[in-house]
């Protein structure tokens, strides 16, 4: 098995401070920079920050936060989780990430997605009736921009381009993935455009996603591309013991799931659901370093992954608890997983 890269993801979840009060958006963003600096120090391979435009999450401009992180780090890859391509302009987006790649010494990457929330569509003047065509056309244009040659392109969602060039040029290209929720159409589309595939596994066991991985590899081959990477993104939290990790993680997960659930008609989050997701057939990676390492190793083997990203920020979980989780992930979990994989 080729060496696997291990990352951490955050949406800039708004946390509670030691006094139980909501932390400001500004302090949350500063905390994310501190968390990423620690991740770099303890050997984590990648940090991803998501884009949202709602009260629960502080990060709406990932590349600005990543530029701040670049100034505090030396080796960690700097990416998104995800960038909402549908409501952005591919040309401006590419130029921003090419700039980030320059200031970070070639460490930038981008994970493109439609986003699981829709606030950015009315905010930036896009019609939700165009949900599919916006993503399809912009994904195609972004793929052409990655060649860093003049682009001629025409679609229905933005002005046509005729031999347009974009700047700055990167030194070694821009790494790009597409975040996929698990539909066959999304898998094939990702392969067709030549992107890596990042599966968002936020419910259920990893094994049920194996058919999507197989479909992706077949599609990549049929479209004539070289082999492309597959990764997963799943929530979790690490503490010194299983009981401590579960006690710390549950309140934040409950608060986040219930907030979103009220909008989407989900039943209230429960201890039973939490316990189910902790098991082999669930998507939560919560526990002691040994517990989390075993589950990650099983997922990597089951899906043949090139990358595993742990979403370490979950709802109102506090900054100090996240810092300890990051420390354990880098110093204990990742080495344990590498041993279990025989790397």
Tab-separated table of C-alpha atoms in Angstrom, residues 186-197 215-221 223 225 228:
chain	number	residue	atom	x	y	z
A	186	UNK	CA	-20.893	12.733	-8.821
A	187	UNK	CA	-18.281	9.977	-8.818
A	188	UNK	CA	-18.242	9.686	-12.615
A	189	UNK	CA	-18.211	13.468	-13.078
A	190	UNK	CA	-15.191	13.772	-10.774
A	191	UNK	CA	-13.322	11.116	-12.734
A	192	UNK	CA	-14.247	12.641	-16.091
A	193	UNK	CA	-12.724	15.992	-15.170
A	194	UNK	CA	-9.569	14.443	-13.699
A	195	UNK	CA	-9.907	15.415	-10.046
A	196	UNK	CA	-9.106	13.418	-6.929
A	197	UNK	CA	-12.209	12.229	-5.055
A	215	UNK	CA	-16.622	3.027	-9.829
A	216	UNK	CA	-14.232	5.958	-9.553
A	217	UNK	CA	-11.168	3.891	-10.433
A	218	UNK	CA	-12.956	2.267	-13.383
A	219	UNK	CA	-14.144	5.643	-14.628
A	220	UNK	CA	-10.690	7.210	-14.298
A	221	UNK	CA	-9.269	4.429	-16.437
A	223	UNK	CA	-11.555	8.416	-19.368
A	225	UNK	CA	-6.478	9.554	-16.902
A	228	UNK	CA	-6.139	9.620	-9.171
